XYZ file of C-alpha atoms in Angstrom:
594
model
C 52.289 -123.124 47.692
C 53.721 -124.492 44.802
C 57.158 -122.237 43.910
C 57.969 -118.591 44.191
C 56.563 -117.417 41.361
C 54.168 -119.847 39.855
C 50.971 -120.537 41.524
C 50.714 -123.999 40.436
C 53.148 -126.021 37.860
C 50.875 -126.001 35.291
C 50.690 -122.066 35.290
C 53.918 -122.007 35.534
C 54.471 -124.190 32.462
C 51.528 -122.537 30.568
C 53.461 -119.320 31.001
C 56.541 -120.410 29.250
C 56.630 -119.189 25.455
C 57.830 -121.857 22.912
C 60.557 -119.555 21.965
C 61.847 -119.315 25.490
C 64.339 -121.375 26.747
C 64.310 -123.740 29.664
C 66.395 -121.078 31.614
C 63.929 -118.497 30.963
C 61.179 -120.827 33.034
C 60.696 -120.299 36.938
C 63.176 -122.221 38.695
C 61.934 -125.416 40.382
C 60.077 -125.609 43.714
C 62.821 -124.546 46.756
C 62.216 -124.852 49.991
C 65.271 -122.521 50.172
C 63.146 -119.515 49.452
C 61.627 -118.559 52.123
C 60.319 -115.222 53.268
C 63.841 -113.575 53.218
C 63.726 -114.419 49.643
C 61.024 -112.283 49.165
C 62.341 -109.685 51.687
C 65.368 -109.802 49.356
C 62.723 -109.218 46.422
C 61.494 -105.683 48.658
C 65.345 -104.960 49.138
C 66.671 -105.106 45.251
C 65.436 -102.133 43.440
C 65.399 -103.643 39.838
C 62.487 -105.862 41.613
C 61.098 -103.429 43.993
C 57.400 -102.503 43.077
C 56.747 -101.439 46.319
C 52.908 -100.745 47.827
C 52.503 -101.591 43.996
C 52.639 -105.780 44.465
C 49.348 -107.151 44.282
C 48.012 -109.411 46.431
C 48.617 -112.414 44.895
C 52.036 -111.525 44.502
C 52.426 -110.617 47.922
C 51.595 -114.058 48.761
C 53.584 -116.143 46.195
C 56.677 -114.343 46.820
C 55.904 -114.401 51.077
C 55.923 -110.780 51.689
C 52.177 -110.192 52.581
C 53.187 -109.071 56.398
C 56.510 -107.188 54.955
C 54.351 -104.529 53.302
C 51.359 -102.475 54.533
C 47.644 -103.812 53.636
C 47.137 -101.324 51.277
C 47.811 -101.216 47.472
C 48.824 -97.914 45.086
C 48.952 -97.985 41.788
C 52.343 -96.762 40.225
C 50.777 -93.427 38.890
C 49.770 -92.765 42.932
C 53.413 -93.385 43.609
C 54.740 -91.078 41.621
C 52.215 -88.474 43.038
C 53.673 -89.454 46.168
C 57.398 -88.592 45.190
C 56.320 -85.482 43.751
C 54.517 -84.354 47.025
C 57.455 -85.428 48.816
C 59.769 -83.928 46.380
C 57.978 -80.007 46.606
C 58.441 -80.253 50.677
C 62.166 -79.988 50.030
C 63.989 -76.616 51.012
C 66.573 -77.363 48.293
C 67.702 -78.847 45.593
C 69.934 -80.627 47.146
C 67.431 -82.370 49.200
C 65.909 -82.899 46.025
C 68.565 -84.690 44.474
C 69.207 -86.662 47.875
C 65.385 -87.799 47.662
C 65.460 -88.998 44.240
C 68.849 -90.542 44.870
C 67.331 -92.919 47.576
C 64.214 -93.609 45.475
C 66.781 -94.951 42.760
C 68.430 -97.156 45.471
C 64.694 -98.321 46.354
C 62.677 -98.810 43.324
C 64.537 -98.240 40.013
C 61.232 -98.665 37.820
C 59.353 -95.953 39.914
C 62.645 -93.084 40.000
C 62.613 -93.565 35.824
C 59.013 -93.028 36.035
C 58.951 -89.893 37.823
C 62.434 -88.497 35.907
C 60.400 -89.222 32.749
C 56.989 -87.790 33.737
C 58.760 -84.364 33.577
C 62.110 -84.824 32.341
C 63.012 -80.333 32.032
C 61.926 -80.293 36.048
C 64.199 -82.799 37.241
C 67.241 -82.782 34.787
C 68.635 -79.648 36.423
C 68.712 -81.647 39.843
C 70.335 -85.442 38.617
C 72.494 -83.451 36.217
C 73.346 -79.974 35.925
C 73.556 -77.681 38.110
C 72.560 -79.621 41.380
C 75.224 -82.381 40.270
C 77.896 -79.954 40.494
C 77.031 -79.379 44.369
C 75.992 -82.653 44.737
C 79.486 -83.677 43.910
C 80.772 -81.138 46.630
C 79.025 -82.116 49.081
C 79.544 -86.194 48.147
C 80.736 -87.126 51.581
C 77.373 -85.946 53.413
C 75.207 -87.144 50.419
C 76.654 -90.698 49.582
C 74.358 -93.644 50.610
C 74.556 -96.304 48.888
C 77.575 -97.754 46.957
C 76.512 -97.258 43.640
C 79.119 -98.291 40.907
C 82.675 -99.482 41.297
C 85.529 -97.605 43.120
C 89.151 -98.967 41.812
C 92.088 -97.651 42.956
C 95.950 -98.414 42.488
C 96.076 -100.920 45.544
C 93.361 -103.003 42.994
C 96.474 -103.617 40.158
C 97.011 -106.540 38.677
C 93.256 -107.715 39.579
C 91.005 -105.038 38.512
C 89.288 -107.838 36.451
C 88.194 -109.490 39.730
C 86.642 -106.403 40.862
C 84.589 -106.326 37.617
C 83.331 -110.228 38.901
C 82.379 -108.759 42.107
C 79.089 -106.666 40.222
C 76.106 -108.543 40.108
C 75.162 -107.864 36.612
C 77.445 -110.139 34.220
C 76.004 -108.271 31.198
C 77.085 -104.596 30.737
C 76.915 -102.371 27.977
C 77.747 -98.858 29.137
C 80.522 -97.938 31.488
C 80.804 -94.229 32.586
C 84.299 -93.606 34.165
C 85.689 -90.805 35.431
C 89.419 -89.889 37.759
C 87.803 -87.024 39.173
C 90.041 -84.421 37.995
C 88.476 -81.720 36.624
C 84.278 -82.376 37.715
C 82.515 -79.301 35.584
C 83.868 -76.382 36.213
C 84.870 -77.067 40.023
C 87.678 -78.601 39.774
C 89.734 -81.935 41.231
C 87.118 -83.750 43.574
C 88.755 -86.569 44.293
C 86.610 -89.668 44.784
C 83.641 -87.161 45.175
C 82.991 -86.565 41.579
C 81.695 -90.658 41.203
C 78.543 -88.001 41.442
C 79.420 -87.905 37.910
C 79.005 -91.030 36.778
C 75.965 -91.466 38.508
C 74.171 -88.712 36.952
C 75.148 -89.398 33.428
C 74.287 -92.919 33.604
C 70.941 -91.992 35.141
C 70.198 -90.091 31.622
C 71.192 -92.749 29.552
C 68.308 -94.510 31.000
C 65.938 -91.547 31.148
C 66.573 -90.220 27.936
C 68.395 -92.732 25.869
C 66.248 -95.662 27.177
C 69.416 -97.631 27.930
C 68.222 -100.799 30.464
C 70.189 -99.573 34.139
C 71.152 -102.491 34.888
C 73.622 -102.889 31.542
C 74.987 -99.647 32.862
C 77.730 -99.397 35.354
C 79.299 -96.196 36.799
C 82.908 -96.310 37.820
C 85.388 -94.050 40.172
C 88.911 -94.722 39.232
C 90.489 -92.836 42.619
C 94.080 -92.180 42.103
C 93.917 -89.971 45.180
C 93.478 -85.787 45.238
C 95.895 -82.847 44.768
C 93.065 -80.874 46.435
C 94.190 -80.012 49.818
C 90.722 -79.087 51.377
C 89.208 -82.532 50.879
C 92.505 -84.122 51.596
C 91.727 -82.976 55.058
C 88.493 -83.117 55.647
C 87.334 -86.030 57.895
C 84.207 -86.875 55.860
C 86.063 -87.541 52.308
C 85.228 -91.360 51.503
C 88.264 -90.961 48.946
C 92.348 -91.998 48.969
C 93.727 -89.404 51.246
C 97.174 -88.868 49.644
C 98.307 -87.047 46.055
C 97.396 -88.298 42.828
C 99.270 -90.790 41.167
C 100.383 -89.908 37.826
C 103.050 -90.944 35.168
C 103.476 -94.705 34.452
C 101.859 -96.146 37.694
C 98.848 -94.143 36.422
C 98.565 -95.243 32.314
C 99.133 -98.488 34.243
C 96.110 -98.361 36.023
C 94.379 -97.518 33.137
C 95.438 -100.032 30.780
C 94.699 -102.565 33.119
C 91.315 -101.423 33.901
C 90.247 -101.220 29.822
C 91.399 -104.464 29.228
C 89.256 -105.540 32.340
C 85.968 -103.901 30.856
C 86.401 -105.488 27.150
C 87.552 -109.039 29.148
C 84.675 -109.146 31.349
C 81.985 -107.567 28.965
C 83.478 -107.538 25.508
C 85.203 -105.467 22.863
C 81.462 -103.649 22.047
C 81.661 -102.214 26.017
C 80.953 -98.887 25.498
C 83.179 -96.990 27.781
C 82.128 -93.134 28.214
C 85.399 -90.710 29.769
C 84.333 -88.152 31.695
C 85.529 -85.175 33.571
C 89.323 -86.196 33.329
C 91.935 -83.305 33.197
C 92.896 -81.586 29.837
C 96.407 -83.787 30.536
C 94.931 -86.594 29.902
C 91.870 -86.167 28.466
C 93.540 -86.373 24.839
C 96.201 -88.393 24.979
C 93.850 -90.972 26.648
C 91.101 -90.043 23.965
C 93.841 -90.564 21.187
C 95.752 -93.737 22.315
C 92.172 -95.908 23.069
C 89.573 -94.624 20.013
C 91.052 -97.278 17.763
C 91.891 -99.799 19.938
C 87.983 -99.811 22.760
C 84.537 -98.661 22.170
C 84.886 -94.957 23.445
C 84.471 -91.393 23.383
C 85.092 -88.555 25.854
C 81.661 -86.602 26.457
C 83.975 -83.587 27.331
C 85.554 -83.404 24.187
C 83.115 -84.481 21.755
C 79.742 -84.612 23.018
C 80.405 -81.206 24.344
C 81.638 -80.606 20.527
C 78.783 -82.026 19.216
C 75.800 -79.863 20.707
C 77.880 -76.925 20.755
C 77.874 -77.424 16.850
C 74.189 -77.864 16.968
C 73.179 -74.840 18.646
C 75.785 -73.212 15.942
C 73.847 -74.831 13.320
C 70.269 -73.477 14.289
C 72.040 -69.861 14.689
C 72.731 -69.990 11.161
C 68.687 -70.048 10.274
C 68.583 -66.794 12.121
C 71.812 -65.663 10.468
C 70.910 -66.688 6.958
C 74.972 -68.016 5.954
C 76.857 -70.808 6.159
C 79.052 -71.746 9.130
C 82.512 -70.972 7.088
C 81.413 -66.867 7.128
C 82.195 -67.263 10.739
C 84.499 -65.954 12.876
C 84.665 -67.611 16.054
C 86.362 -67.227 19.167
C 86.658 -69.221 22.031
C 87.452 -67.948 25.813
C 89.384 -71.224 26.929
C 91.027 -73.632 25.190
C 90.979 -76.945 27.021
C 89.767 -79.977 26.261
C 85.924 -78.582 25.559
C 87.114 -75.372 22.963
C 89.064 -77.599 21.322
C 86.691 -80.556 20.995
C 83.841 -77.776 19.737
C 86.803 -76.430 17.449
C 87.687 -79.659 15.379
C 84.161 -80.663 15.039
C 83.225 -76.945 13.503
C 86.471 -77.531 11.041
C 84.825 -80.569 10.214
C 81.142 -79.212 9.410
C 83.337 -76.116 7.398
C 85.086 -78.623 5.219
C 81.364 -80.376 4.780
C 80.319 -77.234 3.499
C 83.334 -77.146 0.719
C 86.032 -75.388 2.190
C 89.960 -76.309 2.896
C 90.425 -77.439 6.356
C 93.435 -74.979 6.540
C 90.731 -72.032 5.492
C 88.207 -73.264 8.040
C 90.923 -73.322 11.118
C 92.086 -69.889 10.294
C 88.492 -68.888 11.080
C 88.838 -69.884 14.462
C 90.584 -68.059 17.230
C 91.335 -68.871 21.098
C 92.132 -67.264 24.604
C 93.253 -69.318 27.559
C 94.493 -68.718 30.880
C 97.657 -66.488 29.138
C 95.773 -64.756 26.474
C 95.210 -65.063 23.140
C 96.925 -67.691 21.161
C 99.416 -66.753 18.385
C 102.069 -68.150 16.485
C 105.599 -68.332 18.103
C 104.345 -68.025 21.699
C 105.754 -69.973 24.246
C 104.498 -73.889 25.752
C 101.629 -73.998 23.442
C 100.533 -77.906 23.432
C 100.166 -79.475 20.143
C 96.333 -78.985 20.131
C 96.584 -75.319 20.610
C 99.154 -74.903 18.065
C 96.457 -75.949 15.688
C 94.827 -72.539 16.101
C 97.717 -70.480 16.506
C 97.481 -67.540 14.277
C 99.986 -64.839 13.002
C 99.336 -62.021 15.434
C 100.203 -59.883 18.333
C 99.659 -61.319 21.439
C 97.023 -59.710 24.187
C 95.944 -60.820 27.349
C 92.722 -58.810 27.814
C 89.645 -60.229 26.256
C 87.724 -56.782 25.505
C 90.619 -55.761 23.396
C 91.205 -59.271 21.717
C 87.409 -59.277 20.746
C 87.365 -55.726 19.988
C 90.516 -56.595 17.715
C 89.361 -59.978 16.237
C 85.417 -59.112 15.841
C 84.037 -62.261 16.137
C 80.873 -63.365 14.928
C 80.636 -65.786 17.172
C 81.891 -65.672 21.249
C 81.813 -69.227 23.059
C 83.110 -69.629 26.590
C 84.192 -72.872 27.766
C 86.366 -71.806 30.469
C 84.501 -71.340 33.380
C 84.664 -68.108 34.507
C 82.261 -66.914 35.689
C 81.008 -63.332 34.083
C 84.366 -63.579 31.708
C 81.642 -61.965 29.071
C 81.130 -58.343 30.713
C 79.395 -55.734 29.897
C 81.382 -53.798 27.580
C 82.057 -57.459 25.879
C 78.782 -57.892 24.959
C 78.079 -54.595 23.979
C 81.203 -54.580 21.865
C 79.393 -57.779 20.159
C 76.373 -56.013 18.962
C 77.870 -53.257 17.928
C 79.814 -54.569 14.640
C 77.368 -57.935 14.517
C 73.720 -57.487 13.419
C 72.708 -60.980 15.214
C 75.586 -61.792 17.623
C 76.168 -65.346 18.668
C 76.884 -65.257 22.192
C 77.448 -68.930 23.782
C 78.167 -69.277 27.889
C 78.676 -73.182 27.672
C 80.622 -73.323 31.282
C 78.785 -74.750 34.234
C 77.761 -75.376 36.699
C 75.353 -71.771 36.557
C 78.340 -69.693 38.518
C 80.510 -70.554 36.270
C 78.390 -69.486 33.331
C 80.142 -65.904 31.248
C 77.471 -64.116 31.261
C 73.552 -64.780 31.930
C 70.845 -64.922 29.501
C 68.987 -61.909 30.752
C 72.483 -59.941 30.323
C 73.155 -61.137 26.781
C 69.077 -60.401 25.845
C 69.157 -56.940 27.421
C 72.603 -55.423 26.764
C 72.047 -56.651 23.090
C 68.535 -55.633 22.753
C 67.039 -58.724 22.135
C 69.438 -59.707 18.898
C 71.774 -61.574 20.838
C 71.706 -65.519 19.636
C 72.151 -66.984 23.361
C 73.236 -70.916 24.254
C 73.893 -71.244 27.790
C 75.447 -74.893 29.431
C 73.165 -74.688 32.296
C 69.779 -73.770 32.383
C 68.300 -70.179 32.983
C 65.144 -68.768 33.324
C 62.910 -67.377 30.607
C 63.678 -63.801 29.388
C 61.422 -60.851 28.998
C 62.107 -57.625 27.689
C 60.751 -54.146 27.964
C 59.291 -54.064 24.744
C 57.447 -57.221 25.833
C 59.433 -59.723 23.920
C 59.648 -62.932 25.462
C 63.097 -65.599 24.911
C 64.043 -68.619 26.470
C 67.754 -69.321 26.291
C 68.502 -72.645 24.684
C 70.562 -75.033 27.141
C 73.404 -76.302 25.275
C 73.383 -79.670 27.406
C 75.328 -83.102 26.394
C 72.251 -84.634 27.187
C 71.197 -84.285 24.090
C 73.971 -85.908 22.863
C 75.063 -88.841 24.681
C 72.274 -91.127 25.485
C 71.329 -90.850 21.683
C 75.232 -91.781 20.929
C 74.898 -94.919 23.368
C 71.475 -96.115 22.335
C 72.878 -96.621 18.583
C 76.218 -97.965 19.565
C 74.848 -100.806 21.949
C 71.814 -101.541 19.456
C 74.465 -102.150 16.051
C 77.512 -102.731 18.418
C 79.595 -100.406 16.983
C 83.166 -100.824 18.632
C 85.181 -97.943 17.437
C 83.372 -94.417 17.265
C 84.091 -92.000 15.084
C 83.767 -88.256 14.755
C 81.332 -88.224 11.761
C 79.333 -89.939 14.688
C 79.106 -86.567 16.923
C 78.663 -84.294 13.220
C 76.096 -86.836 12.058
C 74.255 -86.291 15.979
C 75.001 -82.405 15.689
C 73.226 -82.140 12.375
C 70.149 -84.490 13.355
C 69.751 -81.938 16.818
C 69.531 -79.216 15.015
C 66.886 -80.317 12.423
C 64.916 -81.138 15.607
C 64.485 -77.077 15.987
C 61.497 -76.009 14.383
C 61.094 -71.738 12.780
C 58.740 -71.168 16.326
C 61.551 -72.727 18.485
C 64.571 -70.057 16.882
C 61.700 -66.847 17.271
C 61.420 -68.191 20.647
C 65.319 -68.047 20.773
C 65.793 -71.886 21.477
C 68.694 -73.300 19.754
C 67.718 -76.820 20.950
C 64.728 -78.795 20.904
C 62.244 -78.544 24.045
C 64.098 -80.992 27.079
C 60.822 -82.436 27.257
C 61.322 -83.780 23.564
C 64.555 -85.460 24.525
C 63.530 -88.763 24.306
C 62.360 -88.514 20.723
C 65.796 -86.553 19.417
C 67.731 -89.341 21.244
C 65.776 -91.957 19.078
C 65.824 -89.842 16.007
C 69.696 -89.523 17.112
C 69.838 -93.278 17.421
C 68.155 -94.257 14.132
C 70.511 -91.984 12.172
C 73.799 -93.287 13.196
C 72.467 -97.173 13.241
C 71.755 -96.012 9.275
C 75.036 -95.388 8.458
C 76.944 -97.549 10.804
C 75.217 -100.451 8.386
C 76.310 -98.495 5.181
C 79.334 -97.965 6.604
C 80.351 -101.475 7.642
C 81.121 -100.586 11.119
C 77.763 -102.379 12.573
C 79.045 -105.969 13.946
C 75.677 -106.932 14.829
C 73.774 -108.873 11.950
C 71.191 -109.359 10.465
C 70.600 -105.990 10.002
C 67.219 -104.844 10.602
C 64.802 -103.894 7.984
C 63.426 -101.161 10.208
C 65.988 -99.645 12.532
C 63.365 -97.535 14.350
C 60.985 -100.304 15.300
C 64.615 -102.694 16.037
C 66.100 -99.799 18.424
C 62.523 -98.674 20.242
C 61.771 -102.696 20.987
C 65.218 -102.263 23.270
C 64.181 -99.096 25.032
C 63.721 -99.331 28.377
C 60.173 -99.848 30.057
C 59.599 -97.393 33.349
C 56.302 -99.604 33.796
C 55.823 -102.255 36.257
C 55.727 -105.710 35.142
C 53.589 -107.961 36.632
C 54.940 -111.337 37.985
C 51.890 -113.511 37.695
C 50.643 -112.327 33.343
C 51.224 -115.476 31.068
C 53.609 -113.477 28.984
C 55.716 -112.089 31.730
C 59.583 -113.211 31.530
C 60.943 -114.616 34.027
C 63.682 -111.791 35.366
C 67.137 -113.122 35.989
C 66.814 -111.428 39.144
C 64.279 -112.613 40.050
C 65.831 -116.148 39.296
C 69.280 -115.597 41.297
C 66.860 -114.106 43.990
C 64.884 -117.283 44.477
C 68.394 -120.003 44.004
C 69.935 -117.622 46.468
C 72.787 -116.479 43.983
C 71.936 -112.505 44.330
């Protein structure tokens, strides 16, 4: 047989485009691959087609006897995964089996994610993440991603040489610190990572393999995990002062050394300690954003948007008031000041409209170890601790939890909120779902179906008594992020701005038709999520040319057609059609360099 991949060298030549280089050609004939080459094919999962090779590519790449005689097409596979996937007992068997189908056959796990993309978020992301995360030490696998910790200083760049892919264009990274609402989970929130990463792909179209998730473990304050035999983590406290901005300064110089200065680098789930400062000293200097802090912001604003085509005013005749003020409130909070000062009024007017509580009550002027961010919303008033009274004081138009506690909006709360507002806005952002403030059935019954309900993680359609039918609008970041990351990789944007996450607010919420708000969505269908990342995508690529801040030229006459011809294909490609391209993979499979 002449070659791996080539049936003869004049297919093999007849297969080469004029506009390809002489790299992009099969490699020449090697008696080095042999059938563990092709084995190796069966083993990599950006290859892997499974039962799905032909025949004659069974036989070209030497893995006829390595597979089964029989041959499914990929739309029989997935049918197969989703039998396989109803005969688990829970979702965390669920999100275990579609873990190990991405470690098998990458193409065929963004197939089935896609087929039904509001079925199976809620198990690779929010909630099951969450437990998944937890339970990290029974569910991890596979090393997936890098894990650096401070034994890997002063070469964190050779670590970066160590992954296989030498071109990467998203990095998710996360400490561990604060995973949702749960808490510090060490090395077990790389979960994290994982799952976002999986959505940039799945809803953003962003290739996987120009994604990488990393783990940077600076050990766990969390005592339980510390001593339990099964955590894959440091076992000792977690570094912090200089050792730790140390760490970090070495490992984003790494990223933009290895990959370049258009690396987008995604923080996630890092404690309020650090999430700012970090956030602050690296915007101007790497490609990044913190998802926490302003994607969080930027779909809270979007639901806040489509409330105001039920409320008929603008966002600055709002009162709102947070429960919590970490990273998330305050994120939401700037971004609203923002959209108020779009609409035409003072920033200082738009910040008195907004009001906090955190873990000591409400914030005021003149109280004690408020942190600079807080003391942005710090109002002249008495303090209070309880949150009935402060919302029976304040009157808020608008109630947004970000604090994760759990049923923090009672009863009498919620009540209290449709007594003095006609439509009360009523937003339980905190996840995972225990964690939520209140649920949507609460918030639709207590306020007689004129609550405006946003909920971080998902719940179940609502049906009242006088027949009335809602379904709550899940304020997820998904909606945010993989449209963020598709436009910054396809202009190569290298400093994002805010007017990025209002410009991505704005576009979500036009994405909400009149029968979506009777229906009480705030957000577009998940099953849409593909087309409001695009639609997310096109609109920031727009101005990021007006703007100057594209570095990659010429710039394309149409951005829609230029971004969708880089979205990622879930379909198999065959290895044997005259205008297939010869995978680098599939090269470094067949020289032995994989």
């Amino acid at each position: 047989m002449e070659g791996a991949f080539a049936a003869s060298p004049s297919m093999a030549l007849k297969r080469m485009s004029p506009f390809q280089s002489k790299e992009a050609s099969p490699p020449p004939r090697s008696p080095a691959f042999t059938t563990k080459r092709g084995y190796d094919v069966l083993r990599y999962p950006a290859l892997n087609k499974g039962l799905a090779f032909t025949l004659e590519e069974r036989q070209q790449l030497n893995i006829s006897g390595l597979l089964p005689p029989c041959f499914l097409s990929q739309e029989v596979q997935v049918l197969r995964v989703l039998t396989n996937f109803e005969r688990q007992t829970s979702d965390l068997d669920r999100y275990i089996l579609l873990m190990g189908l991405q470690d098998r056959n990458e193409k065929l796990f963004y197939k089935v994610l896609t087929s039904d993309i509001e079925r199976f978020m809620p198990i690779v992301y929010t909630p099951t993440v969450g437990l998944a995360c937890q339970q990290y030490g029974i569910t991890f696998r596979r090393p997936r991603g890098l894990f650096i910790t401070p034994h890997d200083r002063g070469h964190v760049e050779t670590l970066f040489k160590s992954w296989p892919e030498a071109v990467i264009k998203a990095i998710v990274v996360t400490d561990g610190e604060r995973i949702l609402g749960l808490g510090d989970l060490g090395c077990y929130g790389m979960g994290i990572p994982v799952g976002k990463l999986a959505l940039y792909t799945a809803c953003g179209g962003l290739k996987p393999q120009e994604c990488l998730p990393v783990m940077l473990d600076v050990g766990t304050d969390n005592e339980t995990l510390l001593k339990d035999p099964l955590y894959i983590g440091l076992r000792h406290k977690r570094i912090r002062g200089q050792a730790y901005d140390d760490l970090l300064d070495e490992f984003m110089q790494a990223v933009t050394s290895r990959y370049g200065r258009n690396c987008l680098i995604q923080f996630e789930d890092f404690a309020n300690a650090n999430a700012f400062r970090l956030l602050n000293k690296y915007r101007n200097l790497y490609c990044t954003f913190n998802d926490d802090i302003q994607g969080t912001a930027s779909v809270a604003l979007a639901g806040l948007l489509a409330a105001l085509r039920i409320t008929n005013n603008k966002l600055s005749d709002h009162t709102i008031l947070f429960q919590g003020a970490g990273e998330a409130a305050l994120g939401i909070a700037n971004l609203i000041v923002m959209s108020m000062e779009k609409e035409g009024i003072a920033k200082e007017e738009a910040i008195k409209k907004i009001w906090m509580v955190d873990s000591k009550g409400l914030i005021v002027k003149g109280r004690a170890s408020l942190t600079t961010e807080k003391q942005r919303f710090a109002h002249q008033h008495e303090e209070m601790k309880n949150l009935e009274d402060i919302v029976n004081k304040i009157k808020p138009t608008a109630l947004i939890g970000v604090a994760a506690i759990g049923g923090a909006f009672t009863k009498n709360i919620i009540m209290a909120m449709a007594s003095f507002n006609k439509r009360p806005i009523i937003f339980a952002l905190s996840n995972p779902t225990s964690k939520a403030e209140c649920s949507a059935e609460d918030c639709y019954h207590l306020t007689e179906g004129r609550g405006i309900f946003a909920s971080g993680s998902p719940f179940k359609k609502v049906t009242l008594p006088d027949g009335r039918t809602f379904f709550p609008g899940q304020g997820n970041n998904a909606y945010v992020f993989p449209g963020v990351a598709l436009a910054v990789v396809s202009c190569g944007i290298k400093h994002i701005s805010e007017d990025v996450f209002l410009t991505t607010a704005e576009v979500i919420c036009q994405q909400v038709s009149k029968k979506h708000l009777e229906e009480g969505r705030l957000y577009p269908p998940l099953a849409s999520i593909q087309e409001v990342s695009l639609k997310i995508a096109v609109k920031i690529v727009e101005e990021a040319y007006s703007k100057n801040t594209a570095t990659f030229y010429p710039e394309p006459e149409n951005k829609e057609a230029f971004i969708r011809s880089q979205i990622y294909s879930t379909d198999y490609e065959s290895f044997l059609t005259d205008s297939y391209t010869w995978p680098k993979e599939a090269m470094k499979i067949q020289t032995g360099k994989l």
